[in-house]
Short mmCIF file of C-alpha atoms in Angstrom, two decimals:
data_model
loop_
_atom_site.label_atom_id
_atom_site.label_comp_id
_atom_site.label_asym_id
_atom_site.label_seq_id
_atom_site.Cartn_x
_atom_site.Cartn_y
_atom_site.Cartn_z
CA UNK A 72 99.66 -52.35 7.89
CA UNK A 73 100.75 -49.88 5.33
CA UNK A 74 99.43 -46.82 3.68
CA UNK A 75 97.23 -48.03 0.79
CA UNK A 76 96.80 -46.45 -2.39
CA UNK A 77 93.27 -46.47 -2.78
CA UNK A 78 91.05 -45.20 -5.96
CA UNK A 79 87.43 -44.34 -3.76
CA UNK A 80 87.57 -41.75 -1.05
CA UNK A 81 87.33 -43.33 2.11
CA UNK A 82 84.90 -42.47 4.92
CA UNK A 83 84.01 -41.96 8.48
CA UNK A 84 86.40 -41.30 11.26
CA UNK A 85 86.55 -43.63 14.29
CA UNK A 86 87.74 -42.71 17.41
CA UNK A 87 88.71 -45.20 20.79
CA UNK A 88 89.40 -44.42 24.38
CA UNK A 89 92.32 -45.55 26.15
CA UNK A 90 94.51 -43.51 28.49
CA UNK A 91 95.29 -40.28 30.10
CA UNK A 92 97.72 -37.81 28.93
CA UNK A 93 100.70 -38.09 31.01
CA UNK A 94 100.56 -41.81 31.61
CA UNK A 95 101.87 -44.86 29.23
CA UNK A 96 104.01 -46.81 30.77
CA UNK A 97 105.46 -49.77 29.10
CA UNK A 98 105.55 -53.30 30.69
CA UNK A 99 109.40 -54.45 30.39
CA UNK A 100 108.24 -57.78 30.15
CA UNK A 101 106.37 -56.96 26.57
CA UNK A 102 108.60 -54.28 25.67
CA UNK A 103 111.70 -56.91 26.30
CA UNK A 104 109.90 -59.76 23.80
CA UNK A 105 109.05 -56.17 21.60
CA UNK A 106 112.69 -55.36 21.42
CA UNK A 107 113.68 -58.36 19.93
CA UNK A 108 111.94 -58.03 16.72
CA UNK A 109 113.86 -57.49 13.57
CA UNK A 110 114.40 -54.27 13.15
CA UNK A 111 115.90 -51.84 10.42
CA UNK A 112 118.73 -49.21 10.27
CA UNK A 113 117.30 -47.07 13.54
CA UNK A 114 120.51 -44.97 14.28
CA UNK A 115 123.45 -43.86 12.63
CA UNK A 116 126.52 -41.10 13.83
CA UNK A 117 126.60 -37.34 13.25
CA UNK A 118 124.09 -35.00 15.48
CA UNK A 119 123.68 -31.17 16.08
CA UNK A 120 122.02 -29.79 18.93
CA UNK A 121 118.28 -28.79 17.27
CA UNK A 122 118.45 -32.66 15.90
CA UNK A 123 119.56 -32.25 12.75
CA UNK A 124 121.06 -34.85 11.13
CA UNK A 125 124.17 -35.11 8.92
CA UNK A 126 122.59 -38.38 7.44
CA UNK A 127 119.73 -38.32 4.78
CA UNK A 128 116.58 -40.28 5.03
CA UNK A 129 114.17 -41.60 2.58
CA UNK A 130 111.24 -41.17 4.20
CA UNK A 131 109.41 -38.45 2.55
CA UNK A 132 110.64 -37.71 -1.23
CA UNK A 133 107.84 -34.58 -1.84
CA UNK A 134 105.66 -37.02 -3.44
CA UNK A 135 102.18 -38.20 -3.31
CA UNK A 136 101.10 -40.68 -5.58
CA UNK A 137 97.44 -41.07 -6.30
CA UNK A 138 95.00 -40.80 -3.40
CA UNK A 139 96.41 -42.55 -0.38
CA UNK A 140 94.44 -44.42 2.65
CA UNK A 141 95.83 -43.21 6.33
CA UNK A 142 94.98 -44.92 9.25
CA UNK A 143 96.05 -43.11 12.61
CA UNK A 144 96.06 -43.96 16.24
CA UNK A 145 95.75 -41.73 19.17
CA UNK A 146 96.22 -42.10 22.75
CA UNK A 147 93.45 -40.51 24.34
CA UNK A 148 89.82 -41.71 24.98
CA UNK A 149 86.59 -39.50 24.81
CA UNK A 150 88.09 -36.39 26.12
CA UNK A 151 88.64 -32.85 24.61
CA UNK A 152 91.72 -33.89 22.74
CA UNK A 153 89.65 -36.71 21.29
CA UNK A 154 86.81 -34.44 19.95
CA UNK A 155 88.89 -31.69 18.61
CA UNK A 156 91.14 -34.13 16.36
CA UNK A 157 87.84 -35.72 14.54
CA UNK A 158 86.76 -32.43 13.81
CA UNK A 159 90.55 -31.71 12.67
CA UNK A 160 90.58 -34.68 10.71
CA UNK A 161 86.90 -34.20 9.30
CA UNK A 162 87.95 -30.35 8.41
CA UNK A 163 91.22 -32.05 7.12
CA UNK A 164 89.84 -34.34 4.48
CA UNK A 165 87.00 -32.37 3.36
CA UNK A 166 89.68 -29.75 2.60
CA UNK A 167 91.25 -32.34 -0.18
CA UNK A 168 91.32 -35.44 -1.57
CA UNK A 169 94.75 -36.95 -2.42
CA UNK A 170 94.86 -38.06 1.44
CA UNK A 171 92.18 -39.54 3.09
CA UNK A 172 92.66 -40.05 6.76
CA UNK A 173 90.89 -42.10 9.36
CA UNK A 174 91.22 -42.31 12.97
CA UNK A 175 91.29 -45.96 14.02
CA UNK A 176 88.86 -47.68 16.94
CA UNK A 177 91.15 -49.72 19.54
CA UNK A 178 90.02 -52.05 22.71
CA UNK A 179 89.38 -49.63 25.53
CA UNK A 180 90.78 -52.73 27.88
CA UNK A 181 94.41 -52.94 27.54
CA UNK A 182 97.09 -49.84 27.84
CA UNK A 183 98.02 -47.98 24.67
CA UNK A 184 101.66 -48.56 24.89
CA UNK A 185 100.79 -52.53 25.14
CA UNK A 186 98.77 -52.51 21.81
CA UNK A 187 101.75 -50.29 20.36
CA UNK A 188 103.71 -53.29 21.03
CA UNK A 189 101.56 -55.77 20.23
CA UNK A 190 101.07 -54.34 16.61
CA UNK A 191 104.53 -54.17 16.08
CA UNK A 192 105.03 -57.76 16.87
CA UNK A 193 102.21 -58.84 14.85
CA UNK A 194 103.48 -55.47 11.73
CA UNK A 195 99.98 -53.82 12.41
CA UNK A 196 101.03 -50.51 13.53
CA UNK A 197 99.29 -47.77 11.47
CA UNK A 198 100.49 -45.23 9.29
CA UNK A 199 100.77 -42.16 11.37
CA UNK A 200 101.81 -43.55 15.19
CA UNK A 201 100.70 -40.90 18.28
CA UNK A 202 103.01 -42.14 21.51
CA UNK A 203 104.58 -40.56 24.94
CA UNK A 204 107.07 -38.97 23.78
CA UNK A 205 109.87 -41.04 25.93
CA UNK A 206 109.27 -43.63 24.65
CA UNK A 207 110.49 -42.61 21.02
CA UNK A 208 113.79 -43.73 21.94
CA UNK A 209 113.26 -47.43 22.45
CA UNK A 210 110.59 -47.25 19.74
CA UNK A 211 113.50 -46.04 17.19
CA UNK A 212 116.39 -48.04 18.56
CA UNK A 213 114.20 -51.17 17.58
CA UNK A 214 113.40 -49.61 14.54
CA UNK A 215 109.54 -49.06 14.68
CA UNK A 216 110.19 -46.24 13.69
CA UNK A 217 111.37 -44.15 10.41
CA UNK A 218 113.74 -40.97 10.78
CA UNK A 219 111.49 -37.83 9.35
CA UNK A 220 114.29 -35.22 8.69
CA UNK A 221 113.58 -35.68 5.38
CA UNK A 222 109.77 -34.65 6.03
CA UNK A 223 110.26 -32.05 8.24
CA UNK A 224 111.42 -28.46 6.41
CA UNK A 225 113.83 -26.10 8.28
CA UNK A 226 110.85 -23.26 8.45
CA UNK A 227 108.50 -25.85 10.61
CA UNK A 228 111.53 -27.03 12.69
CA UNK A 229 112.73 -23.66 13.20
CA UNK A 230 109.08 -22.82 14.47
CA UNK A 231 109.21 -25.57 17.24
CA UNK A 232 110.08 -24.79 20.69
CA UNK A 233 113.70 -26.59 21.52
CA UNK A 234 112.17 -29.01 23.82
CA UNK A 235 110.39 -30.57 21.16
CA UNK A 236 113.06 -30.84 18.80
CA UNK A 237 114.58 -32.31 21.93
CA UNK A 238 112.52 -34.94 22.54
CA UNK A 239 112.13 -36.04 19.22
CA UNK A 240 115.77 -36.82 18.07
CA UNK A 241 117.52 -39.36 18.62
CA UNK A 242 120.70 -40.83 17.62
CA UNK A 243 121.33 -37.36 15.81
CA UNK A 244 117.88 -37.72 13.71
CA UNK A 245 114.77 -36.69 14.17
CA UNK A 246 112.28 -39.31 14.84
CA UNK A 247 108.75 -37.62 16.30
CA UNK A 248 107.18 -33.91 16.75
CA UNK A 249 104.26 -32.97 18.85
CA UNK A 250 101.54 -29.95 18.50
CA UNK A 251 102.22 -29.68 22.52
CA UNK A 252 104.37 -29.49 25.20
CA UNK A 253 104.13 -29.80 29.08
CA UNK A 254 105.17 -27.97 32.37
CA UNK A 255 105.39 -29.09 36.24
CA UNK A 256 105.09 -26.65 38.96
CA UNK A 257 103.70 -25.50 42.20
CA UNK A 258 100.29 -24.17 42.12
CA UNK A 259 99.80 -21.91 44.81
CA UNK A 260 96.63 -20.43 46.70
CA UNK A 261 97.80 -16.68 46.95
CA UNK A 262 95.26 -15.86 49.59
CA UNK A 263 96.67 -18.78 51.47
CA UNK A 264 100.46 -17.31 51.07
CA UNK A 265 99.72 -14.07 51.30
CA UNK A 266 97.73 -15.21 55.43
CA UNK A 267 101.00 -16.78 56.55
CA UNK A 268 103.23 -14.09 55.26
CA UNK A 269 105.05 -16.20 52.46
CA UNK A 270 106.87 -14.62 50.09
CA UNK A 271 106.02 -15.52 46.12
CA UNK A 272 108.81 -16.41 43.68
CA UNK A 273 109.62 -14.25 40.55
CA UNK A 274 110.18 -16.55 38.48
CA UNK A 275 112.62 -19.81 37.97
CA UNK A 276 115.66 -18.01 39.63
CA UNK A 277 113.77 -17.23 42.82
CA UNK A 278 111.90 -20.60 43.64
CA UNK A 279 111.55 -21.56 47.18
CA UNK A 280 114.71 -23.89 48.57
CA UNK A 281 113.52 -27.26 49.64
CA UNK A 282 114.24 -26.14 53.59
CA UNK A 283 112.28 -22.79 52.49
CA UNK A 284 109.28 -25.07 51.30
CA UNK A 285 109.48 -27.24 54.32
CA UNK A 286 109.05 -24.26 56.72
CA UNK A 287 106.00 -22.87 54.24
CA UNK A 288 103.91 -26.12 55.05
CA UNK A 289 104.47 -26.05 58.51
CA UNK A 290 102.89 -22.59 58.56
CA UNK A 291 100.25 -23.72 56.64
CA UNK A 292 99.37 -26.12 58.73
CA UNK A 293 99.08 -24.12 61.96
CA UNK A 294 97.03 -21.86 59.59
CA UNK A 295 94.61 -24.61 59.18
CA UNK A 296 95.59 -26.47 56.34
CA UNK A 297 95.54 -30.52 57.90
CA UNK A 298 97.91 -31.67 54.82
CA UNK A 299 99.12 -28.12 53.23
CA UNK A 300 100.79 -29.75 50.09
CA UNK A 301 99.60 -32.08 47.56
CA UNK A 302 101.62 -34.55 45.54
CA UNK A 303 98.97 -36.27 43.42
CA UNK A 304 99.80 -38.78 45.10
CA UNK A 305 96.31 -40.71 43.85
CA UNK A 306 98.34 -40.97 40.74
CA UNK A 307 100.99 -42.35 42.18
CA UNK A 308 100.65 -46.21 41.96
CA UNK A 309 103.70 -48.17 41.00
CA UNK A 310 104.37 -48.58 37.43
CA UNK A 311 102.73 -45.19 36.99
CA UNK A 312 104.59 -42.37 34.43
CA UNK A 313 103.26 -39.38 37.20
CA UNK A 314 105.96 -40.84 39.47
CA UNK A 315 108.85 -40.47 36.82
CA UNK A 316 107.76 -37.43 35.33
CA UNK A 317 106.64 -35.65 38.09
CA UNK A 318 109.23 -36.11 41.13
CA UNK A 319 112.68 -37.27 38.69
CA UNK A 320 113.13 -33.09 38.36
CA UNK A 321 113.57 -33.18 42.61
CA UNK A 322 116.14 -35.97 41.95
CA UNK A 323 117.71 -33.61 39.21
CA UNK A 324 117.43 -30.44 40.78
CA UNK A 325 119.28 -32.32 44.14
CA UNK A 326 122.34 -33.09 41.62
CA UNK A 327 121.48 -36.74 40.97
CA UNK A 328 119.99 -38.31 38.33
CA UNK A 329 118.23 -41.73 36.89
CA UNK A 330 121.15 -43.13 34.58
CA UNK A 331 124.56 -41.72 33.94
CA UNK A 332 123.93 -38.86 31.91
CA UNK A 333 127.13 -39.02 29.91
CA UNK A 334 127.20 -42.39 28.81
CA UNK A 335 124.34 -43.76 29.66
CA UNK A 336 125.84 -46.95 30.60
CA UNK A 337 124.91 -47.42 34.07
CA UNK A 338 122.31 -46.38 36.85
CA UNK A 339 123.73 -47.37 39.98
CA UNK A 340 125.72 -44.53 41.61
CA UNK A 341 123.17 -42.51 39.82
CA UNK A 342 119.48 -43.26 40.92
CA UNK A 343 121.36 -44.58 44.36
CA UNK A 344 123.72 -42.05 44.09
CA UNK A 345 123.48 -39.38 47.06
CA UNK A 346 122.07 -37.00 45.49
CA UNK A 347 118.57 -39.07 44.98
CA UNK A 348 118.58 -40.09 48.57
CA UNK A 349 119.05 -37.31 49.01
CA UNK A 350 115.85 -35.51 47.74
CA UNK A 351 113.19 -38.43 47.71
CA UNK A 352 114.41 -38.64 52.06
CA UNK A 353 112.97 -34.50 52.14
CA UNK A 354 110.20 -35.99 50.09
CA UNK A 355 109.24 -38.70 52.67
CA UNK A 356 110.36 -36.46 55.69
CA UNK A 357 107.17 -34.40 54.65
CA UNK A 358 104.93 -37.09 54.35
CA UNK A 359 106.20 -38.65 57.55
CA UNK A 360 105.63 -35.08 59.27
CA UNK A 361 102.40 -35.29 57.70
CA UNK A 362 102.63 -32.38 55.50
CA UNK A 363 100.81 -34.46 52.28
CA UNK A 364 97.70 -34.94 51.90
CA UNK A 365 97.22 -39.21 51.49
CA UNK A 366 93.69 -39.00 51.02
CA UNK A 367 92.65 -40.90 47.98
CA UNK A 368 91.47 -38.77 45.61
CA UNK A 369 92.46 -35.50 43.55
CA UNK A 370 90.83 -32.82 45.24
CA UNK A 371 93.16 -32.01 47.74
CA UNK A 372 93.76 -28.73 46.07
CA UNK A 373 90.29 -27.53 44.88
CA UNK A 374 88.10 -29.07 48.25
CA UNK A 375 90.75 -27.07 49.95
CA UNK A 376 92.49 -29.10 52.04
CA UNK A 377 95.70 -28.18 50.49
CA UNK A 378 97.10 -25.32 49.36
CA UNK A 379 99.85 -26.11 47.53
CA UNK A 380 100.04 -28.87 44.48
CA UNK A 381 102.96 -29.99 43.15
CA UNK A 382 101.33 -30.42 39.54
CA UNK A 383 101.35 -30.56 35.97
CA UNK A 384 99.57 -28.03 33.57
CA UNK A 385 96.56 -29.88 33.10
CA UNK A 386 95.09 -29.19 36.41
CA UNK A 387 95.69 -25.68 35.96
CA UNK A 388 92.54 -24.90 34.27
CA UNK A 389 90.21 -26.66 37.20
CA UNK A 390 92.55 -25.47 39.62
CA UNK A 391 91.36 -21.27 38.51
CA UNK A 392 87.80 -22.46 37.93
CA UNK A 393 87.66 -23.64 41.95
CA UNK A 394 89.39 -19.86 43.06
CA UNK A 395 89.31 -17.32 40.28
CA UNK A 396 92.25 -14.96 40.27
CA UNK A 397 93.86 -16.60 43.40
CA UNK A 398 95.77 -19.35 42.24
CA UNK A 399 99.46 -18.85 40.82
CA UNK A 400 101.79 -21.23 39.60
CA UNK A 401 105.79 -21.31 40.65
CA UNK A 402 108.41 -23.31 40.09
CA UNK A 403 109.09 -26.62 41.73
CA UNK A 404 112.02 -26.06 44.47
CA UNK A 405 115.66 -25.97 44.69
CA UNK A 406 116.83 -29.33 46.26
CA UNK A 407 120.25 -28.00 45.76
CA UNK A 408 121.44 -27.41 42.08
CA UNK A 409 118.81 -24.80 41.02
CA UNK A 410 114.79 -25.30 40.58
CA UNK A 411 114.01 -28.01 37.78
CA UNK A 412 111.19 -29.14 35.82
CA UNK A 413 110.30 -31.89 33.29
CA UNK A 414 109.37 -31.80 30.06
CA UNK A 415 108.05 -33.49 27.14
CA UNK A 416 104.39 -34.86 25.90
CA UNK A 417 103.20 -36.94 23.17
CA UNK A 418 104.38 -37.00 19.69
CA UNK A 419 104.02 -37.90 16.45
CA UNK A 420 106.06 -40.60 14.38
CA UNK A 421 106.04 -42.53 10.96
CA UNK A 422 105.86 -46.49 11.59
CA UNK A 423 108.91 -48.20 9.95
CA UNK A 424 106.23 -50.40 7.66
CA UNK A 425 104.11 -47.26 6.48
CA UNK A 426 105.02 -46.75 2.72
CA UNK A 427 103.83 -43.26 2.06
CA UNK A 428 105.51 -40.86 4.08
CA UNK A 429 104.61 -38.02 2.78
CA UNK A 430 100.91 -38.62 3.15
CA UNK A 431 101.80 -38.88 6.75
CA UNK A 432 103.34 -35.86 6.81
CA UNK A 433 100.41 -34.17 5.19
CA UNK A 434 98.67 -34.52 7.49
CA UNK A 435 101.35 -33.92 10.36
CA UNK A 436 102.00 -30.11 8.79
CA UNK A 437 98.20 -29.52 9.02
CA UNK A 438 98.52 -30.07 12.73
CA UNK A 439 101.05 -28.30 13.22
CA UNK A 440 99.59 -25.81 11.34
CA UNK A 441 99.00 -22.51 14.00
CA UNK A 442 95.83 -22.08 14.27
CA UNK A 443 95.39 -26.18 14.89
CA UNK A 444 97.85 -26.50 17.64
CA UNK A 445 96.22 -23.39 19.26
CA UNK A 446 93.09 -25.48 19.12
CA UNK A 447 94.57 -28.39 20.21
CA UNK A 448 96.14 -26.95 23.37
CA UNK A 449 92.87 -24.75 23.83
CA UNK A 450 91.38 -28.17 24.31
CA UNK A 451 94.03 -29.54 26.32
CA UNK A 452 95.13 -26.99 28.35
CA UNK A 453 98.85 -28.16 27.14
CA UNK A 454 101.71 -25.90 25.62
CA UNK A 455 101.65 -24.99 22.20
CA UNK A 456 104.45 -26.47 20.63
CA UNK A 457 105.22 -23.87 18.06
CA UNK A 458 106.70 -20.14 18.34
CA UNK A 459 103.95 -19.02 15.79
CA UNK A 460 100.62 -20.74 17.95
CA UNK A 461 102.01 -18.96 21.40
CA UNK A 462 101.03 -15.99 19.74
CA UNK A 463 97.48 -17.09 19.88
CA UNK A 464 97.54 -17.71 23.86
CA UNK A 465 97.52 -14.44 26.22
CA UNK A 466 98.21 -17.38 28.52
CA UNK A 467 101.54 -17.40 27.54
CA UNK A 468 102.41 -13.86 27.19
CA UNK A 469 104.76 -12.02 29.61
CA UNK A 470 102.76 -11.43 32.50
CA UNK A 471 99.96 -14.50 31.31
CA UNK A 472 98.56 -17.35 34.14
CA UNK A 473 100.49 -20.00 32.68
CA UNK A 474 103.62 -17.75 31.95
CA UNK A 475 105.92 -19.76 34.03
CA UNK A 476 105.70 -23.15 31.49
CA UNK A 477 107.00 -21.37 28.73
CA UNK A 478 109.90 -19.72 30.70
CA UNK A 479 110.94 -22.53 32.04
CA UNK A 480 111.08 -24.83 28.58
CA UNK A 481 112.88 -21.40 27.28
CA UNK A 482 115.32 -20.95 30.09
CA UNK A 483 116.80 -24.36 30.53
CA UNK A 484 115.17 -25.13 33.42
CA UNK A 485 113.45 -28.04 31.71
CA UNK A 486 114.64 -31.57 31.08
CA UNK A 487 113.59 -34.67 29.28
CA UNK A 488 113.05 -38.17 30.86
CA UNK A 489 116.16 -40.06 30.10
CA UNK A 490 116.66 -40.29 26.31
CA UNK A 491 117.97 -43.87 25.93
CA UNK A 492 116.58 -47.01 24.87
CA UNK A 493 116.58 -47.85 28.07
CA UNK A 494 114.26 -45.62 29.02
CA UNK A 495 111.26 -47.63 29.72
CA UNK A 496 112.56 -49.81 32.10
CA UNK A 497 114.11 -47.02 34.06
CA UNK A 498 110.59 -45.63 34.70
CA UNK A 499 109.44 -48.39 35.60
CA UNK A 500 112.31 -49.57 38.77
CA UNK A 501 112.19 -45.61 39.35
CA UNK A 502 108.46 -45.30 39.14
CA UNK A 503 107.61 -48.30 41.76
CA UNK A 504 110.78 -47.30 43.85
CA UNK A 505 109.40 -44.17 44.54
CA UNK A 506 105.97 -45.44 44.98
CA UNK A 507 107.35 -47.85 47.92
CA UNK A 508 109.08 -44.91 48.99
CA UNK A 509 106.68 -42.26 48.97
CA UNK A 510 103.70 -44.65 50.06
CA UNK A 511 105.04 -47.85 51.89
CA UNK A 512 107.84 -46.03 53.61
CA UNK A 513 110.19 -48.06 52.24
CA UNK A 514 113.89 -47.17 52.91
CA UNK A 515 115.59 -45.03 50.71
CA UNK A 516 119.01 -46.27 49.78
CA UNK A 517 118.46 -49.98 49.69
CA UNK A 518 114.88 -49.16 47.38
CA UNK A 519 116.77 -47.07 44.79
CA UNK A 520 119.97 -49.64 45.35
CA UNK A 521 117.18 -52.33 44.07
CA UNK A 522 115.92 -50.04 41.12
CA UNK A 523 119.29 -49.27 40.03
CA UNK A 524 120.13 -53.06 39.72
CA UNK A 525 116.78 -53.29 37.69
CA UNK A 526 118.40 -50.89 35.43
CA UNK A 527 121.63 -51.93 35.06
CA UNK A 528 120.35 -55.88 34.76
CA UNK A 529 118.22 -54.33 31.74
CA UNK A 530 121.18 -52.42 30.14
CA UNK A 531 123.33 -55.40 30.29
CA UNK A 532 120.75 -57.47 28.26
CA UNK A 533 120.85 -55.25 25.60
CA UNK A 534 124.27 -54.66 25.33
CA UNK A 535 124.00 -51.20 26.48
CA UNK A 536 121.82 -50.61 24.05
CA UNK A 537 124.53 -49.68 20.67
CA UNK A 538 122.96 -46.49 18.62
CA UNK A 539 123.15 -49.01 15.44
CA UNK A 540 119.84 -51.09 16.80
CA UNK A 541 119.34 -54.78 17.98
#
C-alpha cells in the first residue's frame, strides 16, 4: 500500500510486538517464492566507497504535496525501542502537519521478516520499511526496495559512521540508514581476571590469541568458575541470526570466510575452506573440554557461573547492573588474522510501491536527528549511528564503558554479514551448521562441506544473483 494523500489529519499510533533485535532470519523457502516477484530496476554500475552513487534516483524530488498518510512498520515488540518511537512519532506529528505518520499493529505470531515477505507478495508493504540490516541486499536485488541517494543530503551522510553507509549500499547506491549500530565483544569480570593473574587487552591490537583465551578458561576454572566462558549459546538454535552474527567474525578473524569475498560466486572452499574448520574446531574443542557453559538459559554471566561472555552490546547494560564497576568489555580474539568483530543493525528503507518519498524521508531526518538517535540508543543500549549523537554518550568517549564498540567500527576491525543477495540463505546453512556443530557435535568439515553446497545450490538458482535484479 502506498502513501496516501489525505485531506484530515490522521490519528493514533499503533504499535505490535514481534522480535528481538539481533534476530530475523529469513526462511529460504519464502524468501525463494519472494524472490521471484516482479521486480523493478534494483541495481545499476558505478560505486564509491561511502555508497555514493554515480546514478541518479527519483525517489525523493524535495517535494511534499499536500498532507500525506505514512504508515510504518517496526521490528520490535513492547520493549524500550518500542516505547521511545511512539513518543518520537507522537512528538513528530504534533510538531507539523503536512506528514502524518502512524505506526502499524502486526500479528505477534509469525516472524517479522516472514510478514516482510508476505506483504511484498501480496504489494502491502508500508511506506517507511524498518528491517535487519542484511537483509537489504536481497530486499533491493528483488527490488522491494527504492535507492534513497536522492533523499539522503551529503551533510546527513557525512554525519553517519562508515559502517552504516556500509551496510546500506548496495550495488553502488544507497538503499537503507539506521539511527544505530552494533558491537560484539568479550565482557570480562575484572575481579575474576585480575584473581588468576590475566592480563587485560588495550584495545583491538592487543586482544587475547585464541591459544591465549584457551589457557584463560582453564584458569578460570581451577579458580572456581564450572563453565568460565559463555557463548549465548541459549540463543543459539538453528536458523537463529546470533549464530551468524555472533561467531562468522571467529571464522573471519581465522582467515576464512562465508562466500568468496571477491566475487561472490561461490561458498565452498570458503565456509569449508580451512580456515573455518579451522576456528569453529577451537570453538568445539572448548565446549568439548567443557569450558562453556550449556546450561539453558542467559545468566551464565550475571548468576556468575561464567566470567567471560562472548556478547553483543545489548547485554552490556545488565551485565554492569549485576557487578558495578567490575565488568569490562574486550575484543573478541585473534584466531589468526587479527581480532574481528561484526557489525551492522537494523535500518531504514523506502518500499519500491510507496509514492511519496519524501514524506518518508521526513520523517527518516527527524530520526536521525541527534538528539533522537541519542534517545533511541539511550533506550537500546545500541550505538549511535551518527558522529554528531556520540557526542551525547560519555559512553563512547575515550576512556567511556562501551569505548571499545566505537573503536572497533572506526578502526576496521568491523565487518558486515555478507553483502549479497545471497545473503539470507548463507545464514541460514551457516547458522544451523554451526548450531550442529557447536551443540550436536557434529563434525566439522563434512557440516560446513553440507552448508557450503546449500549455498552454492542457492547461488546457482539465481544465476549468481546479476546486480541488474531477477
Amino acid at each position: 500500500m502506498n502513501a496516501t494523500k489525505v485531506s484530515h489529519e490522521s490519528t493514533g499510533t499503533r504499535a505490535w510486538p514481534c522480535v528481538r533485535r539481533v534476530r530475523g532470519v529469513l526462511v529460504p523457502g519464502t524468501l525463494c517464492a519472494a524472490l521471484l516477484l516482479a521486480a523493478c530496476d534494483s541495481g545499476g554500475s558505478g560505486s564509491s566507497d561511502d555508497g555514493r552513487s554515480a546514478r541518479k534516483d527519483t525517489t525523493c524530488d524535495g517535494k511534499i504535496d499536500g498532507t500525506v498518510h505514512l504508515r510504518v512498520w517496526f521490528h520490535a515488540g513492547p520493549s524500550g525501542e518500542l516505547s521511545t518511537l511512539k513518543a518520537q512519532v507522537r512528538e513528530f506529528n504534533k510538531a507539523q502537519r503536512q506528514v502524518r505518520v502512524e505506526l502499524v499493529t502486526l500479528p505477534e505470531n509469525r516472524p517479522y521478516t516472514d510478514l516482510v515477505l508476505s506483504a511484498a507478495a501480496s504489494g502491502d508493504l508500508p511506506d517507511l520499511l524498518d528491517f535487519d540490516g542484511p537483509n537489504l541486499y536481497s530486499y533491493a536485488w528483488s527490488g522491494k526496495l527504492k535507492p534513497i541517494d536522492s533523499c539522503v543530503p551529503d551533510g546527513v551522510r557525512d554525519d553517519l559512521l562508515p559502517s552504516i553507509r556500509r551496510q546500506g549500499s548496495y550495488a553502488g547506491r544507497l538503499w537503507g540508514v539506521g539511527t544505530f549500530d552494533s558491537g560484539l565483544g568479550l565482557c570480562v569480570r575484572t575481579s575474576a581476571l585480575k584473581e588468576a593473574g590475566v592480563r587485560l587487552p588495550a584495545g583491538p591490537d592487543d586482544a587475547w590469541t585464541a591459544t591465549e583465551l584457551t589457557g584463560i578458561l582453564r584458569e578460570l576454572r581451577e579458580q572456581g568458575y564450572q563453565a568460565p566462558l559463555d557463548l549465548r549459546l541459549v540463543d543459539a538454535s538453528p536458523g537463529e541470526e546470533w549464530n551468524t552474527y555472533g561467531f562468522a567474525p571467529a571464522v573471519w578473524s581465522a582467515g576464512g570466510d562465508l562466500i568468496d569475498p571477491r566475487s561472490g560466486g561461490t561458498a565452498d572452499g570458503h565456509v569449508n575452506g580451512p580456515e573455518s574448520v579451522k576456528a569453529l574446531t577451537t570453538m568445539r574443542s572448548w565446549v568439548e573440554e567443557g569450558l562453556v557453559d550449556l546450561v539453558e538459559d542467559d545468566r551464565a554471566f550475571v548468576t556468575g557461573r561464567s566470567a567471560i561472555s562472548w556478547c553483543g552490546h545489548w547485554v552490556y547494560g545488565e551485565f554492569d547492573k549485576a557487578f558495578p564497576g567490575d565488568v569490562a568489555i574486550v575484543p573478541l580474539p585473534d584466531f589468526g588474522s587479527g581480532t574481528v568483530t561484526g557489525m551492522g543493525s537494523w535500518q531504514w528503507g523506502i518500499p519500491a510501491d510507496a509514492t511519496d518519498g519524501d514524506a518518508a524521508w521526513r520523517f527518516l531526518s527527524y530520526l536521525l536527528e541527534p538528539a533522537q538517535v541519542h534517545r533511541m540508543t539511550v533506550a537500546n543500549g545500541a550505538i549511535p549511528a551518527t558522529n554528531s549523537a556520540l557526542k551525547l554518550s560519555t559512553k563512547y568517549a575515550p576512556g567511556g564503558a562501551e569505548r571499545l564498540f566505537l573503536e572497533q567500527l572506526r578502526g576496521g576491525f568491523a565487518r558486515p554479514r555478507p553483502q549479497t543477495p545471497a545473503y539470507p540463505m548463507i545464514t541460514d546453512a551457516f547458522s544451523r551448521a554451526f548450531a550442529k556443530i557447536m551443540l550436536d557435535g557434529a563434525p566439522v568439515q563434512s557440516t560446513l562441506d553440507a552448508a557450503a553446497e546449500r549455498i552454492d545450490e542457492d547461488l546457482a538458482a539465481h544465476d549468481g544473483y546479476p546486480t541488474n535484479g531477477p
